[in-house]
Amino acid sequence: MPHVEILFRNALIFDGSGKKPIKGNVGVSDDRITFVQPNKKKNQVSSEMEFDLEGLALAPGFIDAHTHDDYAVFDTHKIYPKLTQGVTTIVAGNCGISLPPLDLNGTIPVPPMNLLGDSGIYRFPSMKSYRDALVKNHHAVNMVYLIGHSALRIKVMKDINRVATSDETIMMHNLLAQALDEGASGLSTGLFYPPNKAANENEVIGVASAMRNKRGIYTTHMRDEGDDVLKSIEESVSTASKAGVPLLISHHKCTGQQNWGKTRETLKVLEGNSNAPPLNFDVYPYTAGSTVLHEDQVSEETRIMVTWSQSHPERTGQELSKIAEEWGVSCKEAAVRLKPAGAIYFQMHEEDVRRLLKSDIAIIGSDGIPEDEHPHPRLWGTFPRIIGHYARDLGLLSMTEAIHKMTGLPAQVFGLRWRGKIAPNYFADLVIFDPDLIIDKADYQNPKLPSEGINSVWVNGRETLKAEKIVNADAGYFLKADFAG
Ligand SMILES: [Zn+2]
């Protein structure tokens, strides 16, 4: 009689591949799935632990394709919002912002580098030093890491307000190559933000070409997500194809009322791009974005909510227009006074969000900012919101499709071998949830609420979250993209 350590019986199994779920049993030994068996086959299996999942669904653990958990991952409590959504793998180092290879000697980093936290966190001079520190510390979920172009620029360039010289570009290229050898999975840019803005396409190609020959993925927070979003997509596709690397467009959106509806055009370009290197985008299920507060992003038409403020912490969670009114100043002036600060910008249209969520090349990334006092609810609600609200309640897509965009597809996009699927030999990253109850609870007023309907979460074969409680905090592995296999 075959023997396994853990046996899940009678589960509705979404295997992550995009195929319809089946009712069956799954065996796990050590950190791997050993077998998947439909219920109609009645093979006897012995086990040390058994769970009857009648009425519950079993899926691969969700992969959060876009996070800023670079420093939060050291503290299990800050990863709790991820675990309570069923997330077992996070991708960090996004939007040009990464901790390695920077050592800032305790100084406070320039925005948006300060999204990750305050002074003292930039103390990892290499990918290896970051990885070693994390592995030594232990971490609750699996980590995939990208190196940020802004971090490279700050490390190499005295003046980040100009394009890099060819010598500086070569230095960044070599630093990225070294980081890839030491465990990084790709390069991210944040061309929208000041530390990265002055880089032109040639500079990015020069750096990104370190990933040629299937060594990593290029992700980009594009130069423009509003009026010039199409131009920015063209630049991103051109950069990736000239560098010879796969492309992931970060948190794709069309911002500003005059650009609502433009996803019809952006999707035509993105989905029609079939003969270039692989192309995907990540998206979160909300019509508001969130980043640092900057007066240049303040306009009459956009509702803005303050997520944190160093100079006026008492204003956290309030609307910018209300603060401006009380102070008797313009919204732009109020933003200047609140800085350094973070904000939620209500700048997208629901129809665009839905169109993007449905796309076959979309994967799911929360873009949550764990350090924010009053965070955007995407930090706590993204994954259950898509499954519960958009798939089950609205029928925008099927639960099977939704889960594929959080598991099998992102595993493929990031070259994560033996992840994202329920099949023999795959790593046992698993989430058990009630398909009738799963739903997000966090909203803009109360953003720190765990989702409902997640029964338990397993990372590499170890139960990590049980009935909303963390029971293990050290089961995560450090993962590296492998596109060669
Ligand atoms: Zn971003």
XYZ file of C-alpha atoms and ligand atoms in Angstrom:
486
model
C 0.000 0.000 0.000
C 1.468 3.406 -0.992
C 2.315 5.657 1.939
C 2.359 9.470 2.149
C 2.908 11.898 4.987
C -0.176 13.993 4.327
C -3.335 13.019 2.488
C -5.998 15.507 1.396
C -9.227 13.688 0.565
C -12.361 14.691 -1.358
C -11.099 18.090 -2.437
C -12.309 20.086 -5.405
C -8.886 20.301 -7.072
C -8.048 23.325 -9.210
C -4.674 22.165 -10.523
C -3.524 25.611 -11.710
C -3.191 24.614 -15.377
C -6.472 26.232 -16.418
C -8.230 22.859 -16.738
C -11.616 22.333 -15.071
C -11.429 21.190 -11.414
C -11.789 17.535 -10.455
C -12.906 15.935 -7.217
C -10.096 13.871 -5.732
C -7.233 13.188 -3.368
C -3.754 14.658 -3.167
C -0.778 13.135 -1.366
C 2.178 15.083 -0.019
C 5.487 13.796 1.334
C 8.280 16.042 2.474
C 8.013 19.234 0.380
C 6.468 17.681 -2.743
C 3.150 16.474 -4.092
C 3.449 12.734 -4.632
C 0.175 11.904 -6.321
C -3.141 13.294 -7.528
C -5.975 10.841 -7.783
C -9.544 11.384 -8.992
C -12.160 10.194 -6.518
C -13.456 7.452 -8.775
C -10.182 5.534 -8.424
C -10.282 3.787 -5.065
C -6.632 3.008 -4.439
C -5.847 2.574 -0.784
C -3.231 4.960 0.554
C -1.879 5.111 4.085
C -0.850 8.401 5.635
C 0.399 9.952 8.849
C -2.045 12.849 8.620
C -5.334 13.013 6.774
C -7.681 15.894 5.994
C -11.176 15.454 4.630
C -11.781 18.469 2.375
C -15.389 17.699 1.440
C -16.966 20.980 0.296
C -13.593 22.747 0.035
C -11.312 23.637 -2.854
C -7.610 22.860 -3.105
C -5.404 25.006 -5.367
C -1.705 25.689 -5.793
C -0.582 28.487 -3.464
C -1.012 31.857 -5.125
C 1.944 33.695 -6.615
C 1.882 37.445 -5.947
C 3.618 38.638 -9.106
C 4.155 42.186 -7.891
C 5.032 43.110 -4.319
C 7.107 45.561 -2.331
C 7.700 43.035 0.452
C 11.491 43.297 0.154
C 11.957 44.242 3.801
C 8.573 43.146 5.162
C 9.472 39.517 4.406
C 11.931 39.561 7.305
C 8.980 40.024 9.678
C 6.370 37.271 9.497
C 3.619 39.544 10.847
C 4.044 41.810 7.846
C 3.555 38.804 5.563
C 0.316 37.894 7.351
C -1.803 39.873 4.814
C -0.339 37.660 2.085
C -0.863 34.368 3.896
C -4.479 35.219 4.700
C -5.086 35.527 0.943
C -3.513 32.157 0.123
C -0.265 33.589 -1.240
C 2.742 31.262 -0.935
C 5.230 32.975 -3.276
C 6.027 36.666 -3.625
C 8.016 38.540 -6.256
C 9.829 41.572 -4.829
C 12.265 44.186 -6.130
C 9.665 45.843 -8.356
C 9.338 49.277 -9.985
C 13.097 49.874 -10.058
C 13.173 49.677 -6.252
C 15.277 46.952 -4.643
C 17.330 46.697 -1.451
C 20.432 45.094 -2.979
C 22.918 46.104 -4.223
C 22.680 49.256 -2.104
C 24.324 50.163 1.168
C 23.213 53.673 2.127
C 24.963 53.744 5.506
C 21.780 54.372 7.435
C 20.626 57.376 5.398
C 17.007 57.815 4.342
C 16.550 56.872 0.704
C 15.025 59.237 -1.876
C 11.402 58.660 -2.970
C 10.162 56.200 -4.104
C 12.947 54.075 -2.564
C 11.411 54.972 0.829
C 8.281 52.936 -0.059
C 10.090 49.917 1.384
C 10.735 51.544 4.747
C 12.853 54.094 6.515
C 16.544 54.669 7.137
C 18.703 51.667 7.863
C 17.009 49.172 5.548
C 19.350 49.751 2.603
C 22.245 47.732 3.953
C 22.696 44.936 1.441
C 25.654 45.692 -0.846
C 25.006 42.598 -2.982
C 22.257 40.163 -3.943
C 24.170 37.506 -2.058
C 24.204 39.517 1.180
C 20.418 40.044 0.941
C 19.731 36.433 0.121
C 22.009 35.130 2.884
C 20.376 37.446 5.443
C 16.897 36.330 4.409
C 17.715 32.637 4.408
C 19.376 32.966 7.824
C 16.372 34.894 9.165
C 13.935 32.316 7.664
C 10.834 33.409 5.775
C 7.248 32.207 5.696
C 6.665 32.371 1.924
C 8.818 31.699 -1.132
C 10.721 34.677 -2.504
C 11.555 35.611 -6.091
C 13.768 38.690 -6.371
C 14.342 41.345 -9.033
C 17.092 43.967 -9.081
C 15.855 47.551 -9.472
C 17.333 49.851 -12.080
C 16.935 52.836 -9.702
C 18.970 50.981 -7.076
C 21.696 50.314 -9.658
C 21.697 53.967 -10.751
C 21.971 55.238 -7.168
C 24.836 52.806 -6.578
C 26.794 53.667 -9.720
C 25.960 57.267 -10.663
C 26.842 60.465 -8.824
C 24.099 62.342 -10.661
C 20.934 60.331 -11.343
C 19.258 63.184 -13.208
C 21.002 62.380 -16.480
C 21.390 59.390 -18.761
C 24.180 56.990 -17.757
C 27.500 57.129 -19.599
C 28.562 53.979 -21.411
C 30.994 53.177 -18.580
C 28.218 53.528 -16.007
C 25.895 51.386 -18.125
C 28.559 48.663 -18.301
C 28.995 48.839 -14.525
C 25.233 48.403 -13.998
C 25.178 45.589 -16.566
C 27.949 43.812 -14.665
C 26.287 44.373 -11.283
C 23.077 42.854 -12.666
C 25.005 39.893 -14.121
C 26.587 39.301 -10.728
C 23.196 39.560 -8.982
C 21.745 37.006 -11.427
C 24.585 34.649 -10.495
C 23.742 35.229 -6.832
C 20.033 34.424 -7.079
C 18.215 37.354 -8.693
C 15.552 36.470 -11.274
C 15.476 39.659 -13.318
C 15.599 43.425 -13.644
C 12.844 45.928 -12.847
C 12.610 49.528 -13.969
C 10.550 52.378 -12.574
C 10.936 54.813 -15.473
C 8.059 56.865 -14.092
C 10.069 57.793 -10.975
C 12.814 60.457 -10.635
C 15.766 58.122 -9.859
C 15.027 56.149 -13.041
C 13.373 58.732 -15.294
C 16.497 60.092 -16.982
C 17.437 56.640 -18.298
C 16.722 56.352 -22.011
C 15.893 53.179 -23.901
C 19.537 52.499 -24.793
C 20.597 52.641 -21.175
C 17.902 50.140 -20.161
C 18.817 47.824 -23.063
C 22.483 48.047 -22.040
C 21.683 46.957 -18.498
C 18.946 44.430 -19.377
C 21.109 42.659 -21.948
C 22.883 41.022 -18.987
C 19.820 38.743 -18.987
C 20.188 37.645 -22.603
C 20.226 33.868 -23.129
C 17.362 33.127 -20.745
C 18.983 34.508 -17.629
C 16.099 36.645 -16.325
C 12.915 38.601 -16.901
C 12.493 42.343 -17.507
C 9.633 43.979 -15.583
C 8.722 47.631 -15.937
C 6.701 50.285 -14.206
C 6.455 52.212 -17.436
C 7.387 55.826 -18.037
C 3.748 56.738 -18.573
C 0.465 55.022 -17.659
C -1.747 57.898 -18.787
C -1.765 59.996 -21.956
C 1.339 58.293 -23.361
C 0.616 54.742 -22.244
C 0.737 53.410 -25.818
C 4.087 55.059 -26.438
C 5.388 53.538 -23.204
C 4.199 50.082 -24.232
C 6.024 50.522 -27.534
C 9.192 51.492 -25.648
C 8.870 48.507 -23.266
C 8.359 46.000 -26.088
C 11.239 47.476 -28.073
C 13.560 47.418 -25.027
C 12.744 43.779 -24.240
C 13.110 42.563 -27.796
C 16.401 44.431 -28.360
C 17.758 43.092 -25.066
C 16.421 39.626 -25.967
C 14.503 39.106 -22.723
C 10.918 38.260 -21.678
C 8.795 41.256 -20.688
C 6.331 41.771 -17.845
C 4.541 45.115 -17.741
C 3.865 46.019 -14.123
C 0.401 46.874 -12.751
C -0.981 47.705 -16.190
C -3.565 50.504 -16.128
C -4.802 53.544 -18.016
C -4.907 56.530 -15.678
C -6.777 59.820 -15.987
C -10.350 60.253 -17.213
C -9.256 61.199 -20.711
C -7.591 57.774 -21.005
C -10.431 55.635 -19.696
C -11.333 52.954 -22.217
C -7.833 52.911 -23.695
C -7.242 49.334 -22.529
C -9.041 48.314 -25.738
C -6.054 49.691 -27.629
C -3.331 48.628 -25.199
C -4.641 45.049 -25.148
C -4.692 44.917 -28.933
C -0.971 45.767 -28.956
C -0.020 43.569 -26.005
C -2.002 40.484 -27.006
C -1.085 40.814 -30.674
C 2.617 40.721 -29.942
C 3.023 37.016 -30.698
C 6.426 36.627 -32.358
C 8.556 38.682 -29.962
C 9.934 37.393 -26.603
C 7.158 36.375 -24.175
C 5.016 39.299 -23.015
C 2.662 39.491 -20.036
C 1.354 42.078 -17.635
C 0.279 42.007 -14.020
C -2.838 43.695 -12.697
C -4.694 44.239 -9.408
C -8.490 44.306 -9.028
C -9.081 47.930 -7.975
C -9.717 51.258 -9.699
C -7.285 53.138 -7.458
C -3.504 53.046 -7.522
C -1.108 53.881 -4.702
C 2.405 55.240 -4.418
C 4.279 58.150 -2.875
C 2.412 61.480 -2.675
C 3.712 64.029 -5.149
C 2.204 67.388 -6.074
C 2.761 66.683 -9.788
C 0.254 63.843 -9.563
C -2.366 65.994 -7.881
C -5.203 67.147 -10.126
C -8.703 68.498 -9.620
C -10.432 65.425 -11.012
C -8.569 62.719 -9.053
C -9.718 61.819 -5.569
C -6.676 61.270 -3.343
C -6.371 59.641 0.083
C -3.290 59.917 2.316
C -1.750 56.554 3.295
C 1.029 57.973 5.498
C 2.671 61.303 6.160
C 5.872 61.945 8.016
C 5.203 65.640 8.622
C 1.487 65.242 9.463
C 0.910 61.654 10.643
C -2.479 62.700 12.084
C -3.747 63.138 8.494
C -3.285 59.456 7.621
C -6.427 57.969 6.064
C -7.904 61.389 5.201
C -8.858 62.815 1.808
C -6.409 65.340 0.389
C -9.207 67.729 -0.671
C -10.519 67.824 2.886
C -7.090 68.537 4.309
C -6.545 71.318 1.736
C -9.904 72.849 2.604
C -9.156 72.839 6.331
C -5.768 74.411 5.732
C -7.195 76.907 3.261
C -4.673 75.961 0.561
C -4.745 74.238 -2.839
C -4.518 70.448 -3.042
C -1.043 70.766 -4.588
C 0.124 72.942 -1.680
C -1.376 70.504 0.831
C 0.534 67.664 -0.874
C 3.784 69.605 -0.556
C 3.146 70.179 3.169
C 2.320 66.510 3.805
C 5.501 65.171 2.207
C 7.223 62.820 2.595
C 3.974 60.913 2.304
C 2.076 58.200 0.456
C -1.305 58.287 -1.256
C -4.086 56.356 -2.934
C -5.107 57.827 -6.297
C -8.595 56.998 -7.610
C -7.611 57.186 -11.248
C -8.843 54.173 -13.229
C -12.148 53.046 -14.690
C -13.843 49.819 -13.610
C -14.392 48.716 -17.227
C -10.643 48.920 -17.888
C -9.840 46.926 -14.760
C -12.298 44.213 -15.847
C -10.999 44.107 -19.408
C -7.442 43.622 -18.117
C -8.404 40.956 -15.568
C -9.966 38.877 -18.347
C -6.956 38.964 -20.665
C -5.196 35.656 -21.347
C -1.786 37.275 -20.757
C -2.734 38.826 -17.383
C -1.247 37.570 -14.149
C -2.139 38.871 -10.700
C 0.059 41.127 -8.607
C -1.179 42.977 -5.514
C 1.349 45.840 -5.599
C 0.559 46.152 -1.880
C 2.742 48.454 0.193
C 3.236 46.779 3.584
C 4.841 49.759 5.345
C 1.908 52.139 4.799
C 0.010 53.242 7.901
C -3.334 53.194 6.062
C -2.571 51.000 3.046
C -4.467 50.517 -0.191
C -6.787 47.522 0.426
C -5.030 45.572 -2.353
C -2.424 44.636 0.279
C -4.997 42.483 2.106
C -7.668 41.677 -0.472
C -6.369 41.161 -4.017
C -6.562 37.389 -4.490
C -9.845 36.557 -2.676
C -11.401 39.617 -4.367
C -10.690 38.201 -7.811
C -11.890 34.699 -6.941
C -14.878 35.728 -4.807
C -16.050 39.012 -6.274
C -14.975 38.948 -9.940
C -15.131 35.197 -10.673
C -17.860 33.762 -8.423
C -20.155 36.770 -7.856
C -19.818 38.679 -11.146
C -18.871 35.803 -13.465
C -16.330 38.033 -15.225
C -14.097 34.994 -15.576
C -14.314 31.431 -14.271
C -12.743 30.441 -10.965
C -10.518 28.083 -12.964
C -9.236 30.947 -15.133
C -8.776 33.228 -12.122
C -6.702 30.618 -10.308
C -4.601 29.920 -13.426
C -3.634 33.631 -13.510
C -2.409 33.327 -9.894
C -0.620 29.968 -10.172
C 0.307 28.086 -13.359
C 0.647 31.163 -15.565
C 2.856 33.300 -13.269
C 5.010 30.221 -12.527
C 5.623 29.998 -16.270
C 6.189 33.766 -16.630
C 8.856 33.759 -13.893
C 10.392 30.425 -14.899
C 9.495 28.834 -11.563
C 9.970 25.151 -12.259
C 7.805 22.676 -10.322
C 5.645 25.484 -8.952
C 2.122 26.685 -9.632
C 0.515 23.320 -10.300
C -1.004 20.420 -8.409
C 0.729 17.466 -10.041
C 3.222 14.777 -9.002
C 6.708 16.091 -8.144
C 5.526 19.690 -7.903
C 6.327 21.522 -4.678
C 3.473 21.329 -2.184
C 2.509 25.023 -2.069
C -1.212 24.713 -1.430
C -4.220 26.739 -0.412
C -7.452 25.261 0.884
C -10.490 27.523 0.640
C -14.250 27.498 0.674
C -15.349 28.393 -2.871
C -18.726 29.607 -1.578
C -17.292 31.884 1.103
C -13.978 33.226 -0.191
C -14.073 37.038 -0.308
C -11.981 40.105 0.492
C -12.991 42.229 3.489
C -10.463 45.078 3.295
C -11.700 48.346 1.796
C -10.475 51.940 1.576
C -11.925 52.847 4.985
C -10.812 49.667 6.772
C -7.879 48.395 4.738
C -6.316 46.023 7.238
C -8.909 43.253 7.340
C -8.064 39.625 6.522
C -10.076 37.958 3.794
C -12.637 35.280 4.556
C -12.936 31.728 3.337
C -9.250 30.714 3.412
C -9.081 27.524 5.432
C -5.335 26.822 5.463
C -2.157 27.561 3.550
C 0.749 25.190 2.999
C 4.243 26.229 1.921
C 6.638 23.539 0.675
C 4.569 20.830 2.369
C 4.296 22.589 5.727
C 1.137 24.069 7.127
C 1.887 27.775 7.494
C -1.515 29.356 8.100
C -4.298 27.542 9.925
C -7.638 29.148 10.831
C -6.214 32.669 10.365
C -3.196 31.901 12.570
C 0.409 31.540 11.501
C 1.577 28.115 12.671
C 4.937 28.007 10.864
C 7.035 30.947 9.801
C 10.023 29.372 8.146
C 8.849 27.139 5.306
C 9.627 29.542 2.441
C 12.436 28.909 -0.058
C 14.413 31.457 -2.014
C 13.559 30.757 -5.676
C 15.312 31.634 -8.885
C 13.884 31.911 -12.375
C 14.906 29.098 -14.690
C 13.981 29.770 -18.301
C 16.471 27.321 -19.722
C 14.640 24.089 -18.832
Zn 5.119 50.441 -9.727
